[in-house]
PDB file of C-alpha atoms in Angstrom:
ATOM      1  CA  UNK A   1       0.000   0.000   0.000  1.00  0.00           C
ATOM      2  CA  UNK A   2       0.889   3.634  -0.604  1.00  0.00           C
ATOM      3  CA  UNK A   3       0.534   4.485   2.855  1.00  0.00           C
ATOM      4  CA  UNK A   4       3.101   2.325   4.010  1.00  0.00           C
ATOM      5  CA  UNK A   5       5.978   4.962   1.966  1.00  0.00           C
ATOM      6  CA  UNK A   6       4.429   7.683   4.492  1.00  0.00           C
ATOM      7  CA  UNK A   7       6.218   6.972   7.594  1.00  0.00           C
ATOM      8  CA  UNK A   8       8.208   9.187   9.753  1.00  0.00           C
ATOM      9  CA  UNK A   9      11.578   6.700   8.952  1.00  0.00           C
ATOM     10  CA  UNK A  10      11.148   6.761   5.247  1.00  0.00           C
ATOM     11  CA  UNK A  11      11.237  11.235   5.197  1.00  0.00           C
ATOM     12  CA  UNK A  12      14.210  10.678   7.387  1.00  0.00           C
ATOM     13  CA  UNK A  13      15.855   7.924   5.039  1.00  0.00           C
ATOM     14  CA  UNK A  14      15.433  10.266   2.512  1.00  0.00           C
ATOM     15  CA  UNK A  15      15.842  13.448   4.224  1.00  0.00           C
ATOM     16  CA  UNK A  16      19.337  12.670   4.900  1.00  0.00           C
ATOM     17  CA  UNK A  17      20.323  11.520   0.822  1.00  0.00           C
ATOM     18  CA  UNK A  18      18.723  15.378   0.258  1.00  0.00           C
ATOM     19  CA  UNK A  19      21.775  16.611   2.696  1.00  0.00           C
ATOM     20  CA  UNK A  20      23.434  14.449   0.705  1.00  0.00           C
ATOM     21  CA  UNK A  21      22.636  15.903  -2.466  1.00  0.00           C
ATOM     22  CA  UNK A  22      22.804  19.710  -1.290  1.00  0.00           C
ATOM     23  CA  UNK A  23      26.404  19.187   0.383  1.00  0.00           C
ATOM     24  CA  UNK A  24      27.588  17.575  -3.363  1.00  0.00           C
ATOM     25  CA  UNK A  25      25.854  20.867  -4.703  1.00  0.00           C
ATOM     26  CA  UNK A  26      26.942  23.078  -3.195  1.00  0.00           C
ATOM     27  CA  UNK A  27      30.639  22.271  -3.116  1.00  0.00           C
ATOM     28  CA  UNK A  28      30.396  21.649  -6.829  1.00  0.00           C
ATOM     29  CA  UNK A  29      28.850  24.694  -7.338  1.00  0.00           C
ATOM     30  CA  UNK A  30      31.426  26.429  -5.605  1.00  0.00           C
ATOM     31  CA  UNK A  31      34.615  24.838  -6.851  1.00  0.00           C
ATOM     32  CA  UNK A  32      33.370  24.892 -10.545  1.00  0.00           C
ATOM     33  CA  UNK A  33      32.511  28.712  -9.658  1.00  0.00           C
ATOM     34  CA  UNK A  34      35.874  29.472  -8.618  1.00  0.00           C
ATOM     35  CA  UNK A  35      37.537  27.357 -11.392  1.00  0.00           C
ATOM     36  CA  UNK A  36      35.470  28.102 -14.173  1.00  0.00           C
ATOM     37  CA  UNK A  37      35.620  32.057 -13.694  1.00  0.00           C
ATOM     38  CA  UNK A  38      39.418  31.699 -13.795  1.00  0.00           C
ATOM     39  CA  UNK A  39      39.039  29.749 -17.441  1.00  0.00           C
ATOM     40  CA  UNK A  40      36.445  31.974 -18.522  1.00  0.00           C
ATOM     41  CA  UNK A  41      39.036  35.127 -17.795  1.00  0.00           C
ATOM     42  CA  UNK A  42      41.864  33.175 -19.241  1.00  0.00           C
ATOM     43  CA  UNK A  43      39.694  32.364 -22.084  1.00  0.00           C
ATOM     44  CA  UNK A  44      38.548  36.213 -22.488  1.00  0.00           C
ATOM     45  CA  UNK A  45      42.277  37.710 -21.913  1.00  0.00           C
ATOM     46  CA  UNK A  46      44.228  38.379 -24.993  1.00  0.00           C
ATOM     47  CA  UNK A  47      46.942  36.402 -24.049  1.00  0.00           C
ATOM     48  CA  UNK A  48      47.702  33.805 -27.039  1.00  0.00           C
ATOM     49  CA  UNK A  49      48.618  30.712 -24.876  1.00  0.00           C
ATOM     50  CA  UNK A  50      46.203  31.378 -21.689  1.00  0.00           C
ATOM     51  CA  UNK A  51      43.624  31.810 -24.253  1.00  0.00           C
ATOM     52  CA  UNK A  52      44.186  28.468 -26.329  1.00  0.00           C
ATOM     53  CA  UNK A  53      45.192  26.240 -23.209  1.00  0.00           C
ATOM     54  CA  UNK A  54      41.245  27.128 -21.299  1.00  0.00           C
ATOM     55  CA  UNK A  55      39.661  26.937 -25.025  1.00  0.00           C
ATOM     56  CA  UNK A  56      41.022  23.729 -25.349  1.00  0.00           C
ATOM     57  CA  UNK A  57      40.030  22.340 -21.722  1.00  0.00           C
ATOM     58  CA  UNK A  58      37.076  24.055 -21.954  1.00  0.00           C
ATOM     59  CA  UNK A  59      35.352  22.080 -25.598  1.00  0.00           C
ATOM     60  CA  UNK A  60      37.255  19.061 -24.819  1.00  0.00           C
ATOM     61  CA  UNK A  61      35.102  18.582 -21.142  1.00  0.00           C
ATOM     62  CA  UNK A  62      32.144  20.237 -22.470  1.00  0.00           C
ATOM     63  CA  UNK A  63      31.813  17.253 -25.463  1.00  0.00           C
ATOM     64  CA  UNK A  64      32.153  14.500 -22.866  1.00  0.00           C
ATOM     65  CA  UNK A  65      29.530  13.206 -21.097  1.00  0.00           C
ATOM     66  CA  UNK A  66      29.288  14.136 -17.338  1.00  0.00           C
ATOM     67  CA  UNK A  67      28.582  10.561 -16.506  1.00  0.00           C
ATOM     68  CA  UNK A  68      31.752   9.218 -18.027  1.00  0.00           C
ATOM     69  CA  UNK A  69      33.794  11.785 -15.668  1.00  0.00           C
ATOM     70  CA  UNK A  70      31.520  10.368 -12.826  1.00  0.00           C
ATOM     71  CA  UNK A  71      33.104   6.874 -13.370  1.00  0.00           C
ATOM     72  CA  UNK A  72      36.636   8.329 -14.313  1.00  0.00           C
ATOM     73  CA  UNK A  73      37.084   9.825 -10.898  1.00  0.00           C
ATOM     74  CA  UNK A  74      35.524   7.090  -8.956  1.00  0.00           C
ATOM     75  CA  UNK A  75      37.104   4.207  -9.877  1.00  0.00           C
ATOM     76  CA  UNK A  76      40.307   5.712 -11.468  1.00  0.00           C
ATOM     77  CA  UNK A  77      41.315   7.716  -8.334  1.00  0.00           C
ATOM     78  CA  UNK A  78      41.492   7.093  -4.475  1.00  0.00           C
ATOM     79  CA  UNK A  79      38.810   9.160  -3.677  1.00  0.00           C
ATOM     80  CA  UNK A  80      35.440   8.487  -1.572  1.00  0.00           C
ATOM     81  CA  UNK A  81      32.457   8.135  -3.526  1.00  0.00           C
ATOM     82  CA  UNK A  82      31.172  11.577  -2.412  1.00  0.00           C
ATOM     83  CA  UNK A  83      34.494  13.195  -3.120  1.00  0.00           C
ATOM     84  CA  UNK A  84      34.665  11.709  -6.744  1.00  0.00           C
ATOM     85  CA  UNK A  85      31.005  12.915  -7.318  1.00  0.00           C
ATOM     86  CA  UNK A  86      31.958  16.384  -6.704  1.00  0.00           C
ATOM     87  CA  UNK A  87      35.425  16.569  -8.551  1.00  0.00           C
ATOM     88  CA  UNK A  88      33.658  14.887 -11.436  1.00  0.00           C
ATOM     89  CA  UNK A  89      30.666  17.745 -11.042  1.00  0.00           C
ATOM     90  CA  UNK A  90      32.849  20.562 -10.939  1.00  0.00           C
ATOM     91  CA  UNK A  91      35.610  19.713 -13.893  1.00  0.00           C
ATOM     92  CA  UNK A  92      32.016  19.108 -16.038  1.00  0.00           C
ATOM     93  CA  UNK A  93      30.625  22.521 -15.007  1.00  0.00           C
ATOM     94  CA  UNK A  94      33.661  24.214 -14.830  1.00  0.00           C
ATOM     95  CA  UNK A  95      33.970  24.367 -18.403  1.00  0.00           C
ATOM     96  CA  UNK A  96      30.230  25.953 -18.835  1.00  0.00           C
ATOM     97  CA  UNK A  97      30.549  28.565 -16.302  1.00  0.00           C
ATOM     98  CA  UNK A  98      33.871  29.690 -17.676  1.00  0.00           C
ATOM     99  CA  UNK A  99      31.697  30.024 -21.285  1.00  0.00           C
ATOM    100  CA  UNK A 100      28.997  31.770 -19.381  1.00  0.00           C
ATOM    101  CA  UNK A 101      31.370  34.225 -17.608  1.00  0.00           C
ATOM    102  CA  UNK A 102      33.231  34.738 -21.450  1.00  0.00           C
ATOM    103  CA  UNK A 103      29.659  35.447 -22.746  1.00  0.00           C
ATOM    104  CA  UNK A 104      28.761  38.282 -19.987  1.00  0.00           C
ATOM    105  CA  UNK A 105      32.545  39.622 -20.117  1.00  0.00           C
ATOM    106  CA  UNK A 106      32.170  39.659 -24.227  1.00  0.00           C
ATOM    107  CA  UNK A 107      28.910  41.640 -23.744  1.00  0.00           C
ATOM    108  CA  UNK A 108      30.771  44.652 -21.885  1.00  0.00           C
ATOM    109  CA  UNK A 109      31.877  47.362 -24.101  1.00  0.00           C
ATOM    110  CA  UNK A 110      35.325  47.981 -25.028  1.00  0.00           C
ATOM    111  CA  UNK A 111      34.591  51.700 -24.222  1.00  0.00           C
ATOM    112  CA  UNK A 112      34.463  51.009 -20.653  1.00  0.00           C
ATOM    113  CA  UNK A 113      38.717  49.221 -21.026  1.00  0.00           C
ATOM    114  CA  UNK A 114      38.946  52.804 -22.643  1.00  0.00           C
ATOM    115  CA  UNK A 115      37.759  54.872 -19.886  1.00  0.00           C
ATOM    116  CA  UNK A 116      38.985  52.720 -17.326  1.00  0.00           C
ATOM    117  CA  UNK A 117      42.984  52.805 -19.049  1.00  0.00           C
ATOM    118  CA  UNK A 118      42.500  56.735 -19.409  1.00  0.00           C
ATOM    119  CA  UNK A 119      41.852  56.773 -15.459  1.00  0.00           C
ATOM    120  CA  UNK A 120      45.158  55.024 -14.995  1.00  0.00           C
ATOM    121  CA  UNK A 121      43.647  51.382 -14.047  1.00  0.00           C
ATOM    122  CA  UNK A 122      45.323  48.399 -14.175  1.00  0.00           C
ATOM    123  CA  UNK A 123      44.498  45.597 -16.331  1.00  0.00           C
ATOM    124  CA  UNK A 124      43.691  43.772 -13.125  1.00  0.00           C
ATOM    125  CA  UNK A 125      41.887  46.596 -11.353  1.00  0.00           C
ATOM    126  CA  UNK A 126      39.580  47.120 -14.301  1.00  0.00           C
ATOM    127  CA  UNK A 127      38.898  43.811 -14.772  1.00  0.00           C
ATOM    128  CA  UNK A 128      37.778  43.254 -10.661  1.00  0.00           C
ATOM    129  CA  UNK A 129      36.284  46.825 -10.297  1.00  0.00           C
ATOM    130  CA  UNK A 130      34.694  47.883 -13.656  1.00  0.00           C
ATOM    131  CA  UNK A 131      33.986  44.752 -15.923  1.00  0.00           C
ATOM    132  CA  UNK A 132      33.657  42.069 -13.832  1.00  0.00           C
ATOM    133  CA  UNK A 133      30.968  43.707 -11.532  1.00  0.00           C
ATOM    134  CA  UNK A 134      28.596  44.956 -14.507  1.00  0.00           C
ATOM    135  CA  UNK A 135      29.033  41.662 -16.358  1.00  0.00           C
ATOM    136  CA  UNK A 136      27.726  39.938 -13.301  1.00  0.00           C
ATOM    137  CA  UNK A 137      24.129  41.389 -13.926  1.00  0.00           C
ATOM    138  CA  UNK A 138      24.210  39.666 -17.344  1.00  0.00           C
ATOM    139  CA  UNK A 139      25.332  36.403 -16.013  1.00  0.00           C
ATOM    140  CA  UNK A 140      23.206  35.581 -13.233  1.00  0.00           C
ATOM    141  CA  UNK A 141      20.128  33.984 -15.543  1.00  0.00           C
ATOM    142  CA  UNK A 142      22.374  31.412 -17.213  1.00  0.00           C
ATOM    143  CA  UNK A 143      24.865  30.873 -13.741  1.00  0.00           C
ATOM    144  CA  UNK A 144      21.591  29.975 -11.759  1.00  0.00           C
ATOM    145  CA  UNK A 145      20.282  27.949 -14.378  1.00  0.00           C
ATOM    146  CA  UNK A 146      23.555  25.902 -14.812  1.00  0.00           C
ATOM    147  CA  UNK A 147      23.622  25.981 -10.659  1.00  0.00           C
ATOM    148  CA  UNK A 148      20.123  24.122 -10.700  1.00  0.00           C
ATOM    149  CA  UNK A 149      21.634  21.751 -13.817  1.00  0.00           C
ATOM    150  CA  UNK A 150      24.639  21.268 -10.849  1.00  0.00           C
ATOM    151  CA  UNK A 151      21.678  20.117  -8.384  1.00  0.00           C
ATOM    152  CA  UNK A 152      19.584  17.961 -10.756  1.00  0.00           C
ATOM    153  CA  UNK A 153      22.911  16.299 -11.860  1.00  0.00           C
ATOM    154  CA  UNK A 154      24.188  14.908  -8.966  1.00  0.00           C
ATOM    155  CA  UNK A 155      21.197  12.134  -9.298  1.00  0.00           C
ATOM    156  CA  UNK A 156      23.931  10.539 -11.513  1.00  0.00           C
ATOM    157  CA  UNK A 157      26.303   9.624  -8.468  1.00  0.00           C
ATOM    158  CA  UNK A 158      23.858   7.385  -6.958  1.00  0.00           C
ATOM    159  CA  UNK A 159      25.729   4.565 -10.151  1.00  0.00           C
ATOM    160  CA  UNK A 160      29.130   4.979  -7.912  1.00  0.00           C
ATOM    161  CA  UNK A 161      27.346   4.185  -4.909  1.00  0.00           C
ATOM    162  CA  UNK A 162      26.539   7.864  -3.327  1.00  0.00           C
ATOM    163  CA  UNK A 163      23.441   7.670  -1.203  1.00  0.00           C
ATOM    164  CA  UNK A 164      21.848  11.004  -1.600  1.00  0.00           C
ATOM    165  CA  UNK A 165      18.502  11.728  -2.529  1.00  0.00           C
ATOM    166  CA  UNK A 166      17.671   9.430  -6.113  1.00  0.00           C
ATOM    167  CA  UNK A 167      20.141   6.795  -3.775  1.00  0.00           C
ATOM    168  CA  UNK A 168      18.052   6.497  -1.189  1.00  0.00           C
ATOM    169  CA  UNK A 169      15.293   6.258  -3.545  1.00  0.00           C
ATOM    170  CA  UNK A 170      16.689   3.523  -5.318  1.00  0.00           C
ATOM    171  CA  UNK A 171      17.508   1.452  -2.239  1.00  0.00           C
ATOM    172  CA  UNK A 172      13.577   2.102  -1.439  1.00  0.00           C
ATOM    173  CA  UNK A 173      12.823   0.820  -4.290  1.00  0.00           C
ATOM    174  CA  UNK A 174      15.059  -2.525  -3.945  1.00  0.00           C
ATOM    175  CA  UNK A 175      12.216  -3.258  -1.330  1.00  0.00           C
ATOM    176  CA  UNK A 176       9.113  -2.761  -3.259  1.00  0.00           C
ATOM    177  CA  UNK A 177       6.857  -5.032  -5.323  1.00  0.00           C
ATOM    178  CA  UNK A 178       4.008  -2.701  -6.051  1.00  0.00           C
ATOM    179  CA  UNK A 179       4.089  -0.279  -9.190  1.00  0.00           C
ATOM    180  CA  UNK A 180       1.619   2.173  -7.367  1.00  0.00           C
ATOM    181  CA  UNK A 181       4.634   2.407  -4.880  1.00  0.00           C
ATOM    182  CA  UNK A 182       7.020   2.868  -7.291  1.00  0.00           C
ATOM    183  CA  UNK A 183       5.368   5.269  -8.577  1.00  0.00           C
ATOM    184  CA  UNK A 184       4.905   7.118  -5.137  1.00  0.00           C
ATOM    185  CA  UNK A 185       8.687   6.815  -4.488  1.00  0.00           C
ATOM    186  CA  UNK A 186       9.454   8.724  -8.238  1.00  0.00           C
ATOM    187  CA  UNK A 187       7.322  11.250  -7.167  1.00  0.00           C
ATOM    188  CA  UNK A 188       8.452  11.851  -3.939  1.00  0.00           C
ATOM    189  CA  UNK A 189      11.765  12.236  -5.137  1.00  0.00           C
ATOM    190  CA  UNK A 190      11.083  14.522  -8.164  1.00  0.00           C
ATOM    191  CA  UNK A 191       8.584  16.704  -5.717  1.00  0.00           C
ATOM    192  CA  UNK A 192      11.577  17.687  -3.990  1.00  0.00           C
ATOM    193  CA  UNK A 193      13.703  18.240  -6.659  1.00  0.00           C
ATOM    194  CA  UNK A 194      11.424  20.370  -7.972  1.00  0.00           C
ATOM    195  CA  UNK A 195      10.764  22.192  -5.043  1.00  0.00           C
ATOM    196  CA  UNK A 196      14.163  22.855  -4.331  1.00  0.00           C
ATOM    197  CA  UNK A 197      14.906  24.237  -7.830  1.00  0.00           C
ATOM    198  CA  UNK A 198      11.944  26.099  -8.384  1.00  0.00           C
ATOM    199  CA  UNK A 199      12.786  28.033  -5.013  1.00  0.00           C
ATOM    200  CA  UNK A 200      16.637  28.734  -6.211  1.00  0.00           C
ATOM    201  CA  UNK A 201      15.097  30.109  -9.344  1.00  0.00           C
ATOM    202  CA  UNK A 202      12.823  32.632  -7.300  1.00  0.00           C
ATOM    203  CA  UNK A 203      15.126  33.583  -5.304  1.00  0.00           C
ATOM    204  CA  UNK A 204      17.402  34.253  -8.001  1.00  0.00           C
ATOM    205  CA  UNK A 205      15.206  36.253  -9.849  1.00  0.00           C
ATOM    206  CA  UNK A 206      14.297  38.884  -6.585  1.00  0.00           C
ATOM    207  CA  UNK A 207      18.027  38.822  -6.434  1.00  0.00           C
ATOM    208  CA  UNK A 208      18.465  39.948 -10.075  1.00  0.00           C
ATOM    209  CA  UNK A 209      15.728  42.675  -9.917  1.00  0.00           C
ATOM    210  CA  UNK A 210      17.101  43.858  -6.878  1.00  0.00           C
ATOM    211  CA  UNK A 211      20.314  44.743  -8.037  1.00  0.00           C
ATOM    212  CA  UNK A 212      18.625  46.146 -11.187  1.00  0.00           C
ATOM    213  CA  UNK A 213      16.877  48.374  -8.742  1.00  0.00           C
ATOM    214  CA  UNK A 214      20.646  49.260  -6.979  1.00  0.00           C
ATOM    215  CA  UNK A 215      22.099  49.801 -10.201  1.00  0.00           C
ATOM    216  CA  UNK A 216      19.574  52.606 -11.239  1.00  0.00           C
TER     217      UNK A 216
END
């Protein structure tokens, strides 16, 4: 019977792969932040080798599956399960962000280098004071929609034996014989992806109107 998946132990079982799940996202989402801002710079600079070394890292990860990196870093390193799931997260979206942060630098005009150089401003000082900070507006949309891609993506670790949330499910699952139930369980699970998602994507968007606002 359905009712049976409604028990206090069965939120728990899967309340704790969802802490799974948001601890993989989150330090994905922050080392493939960090790492893919620094390509998508590199990428952006007009230094010839800089410039060809992140292209090349950058559409050599982006035309591999995600999954494949998954099983690369689990069972050709050393590393934990949860560790591998997060390395092989960030390398993946590493690559998109630094595209994403190339787009909203690209979208800047070159006007603003001009004004900036004519005020005696370093390369580096324009870049962090001037560009960066305006190209942030631009980039927020697609960063929080690859940020909830991060989230919905770490389902694939449950294959290298992570138990967060679509792990847990599974091992529910294991124990079921009725389809009603499965179906129950899928739902569950997809509920709260959705819910989580949906609520970074509001958020996000008060966020981005908000500085709008500041910005006027």
């Amino acid at each position: 019977m359905i009712q049976e998946l409604f028990k206090p132990e069965i939120f728990r079982f899967l309340g704790q792969g969802l802490l799974t799940t948001l601890y993989i996202a989150v330090m994905a989402i922050s080392l493939s932040f960090i790492f893919g801002t620094i390509l998508g710079i590199a990428r952006y600079s007009k230094h010839p080798l800089l410039g060809r070394l992140s292209a090349i890292y950058i559409e050599c990860v982006r035309n591999i599956p995600m999954l494949l990196f998954i099983l690369v870093f689990r069972f050709m390193t050393t590393m934990k399960p949860v560790n591998s799931g997060i390395a092989a997260i960030a390398v993946f979206t590493s690559a998109i962000i630094a595209e994403i942060v190339r787009g909203g630098l690209n979208s800047i005009d070159d006007g603003q280098w001009e004004a900036a150089k004519s005020q005696g401003f370093s390369y580096r000082q324009t870049l962090a004071h001037i560009i960066l900070p305006q190209a942030m507006h631009k980039m927020i949309p697609p960063l929080v929609s690859q940020f909830i891609t991060v989230i919905k993506d770490t389902s694939f670790v449950w294959v290298v034996g992570v138990e967060d949330l679509t792990g847990k499910g599974m091992i529910i699952l294991g124990q079921l014989v009725s389809t009603s139930q499965v179906f129950a369980v899928f739902g569950m699970i997809a509920s709260t992806y959705f819910l989580l998602n949906y609520s970074l994507s509001i958020l996000a968007r008060r966020q981005q109107l908000k500085m709008m606002h500041q910005s006027y």
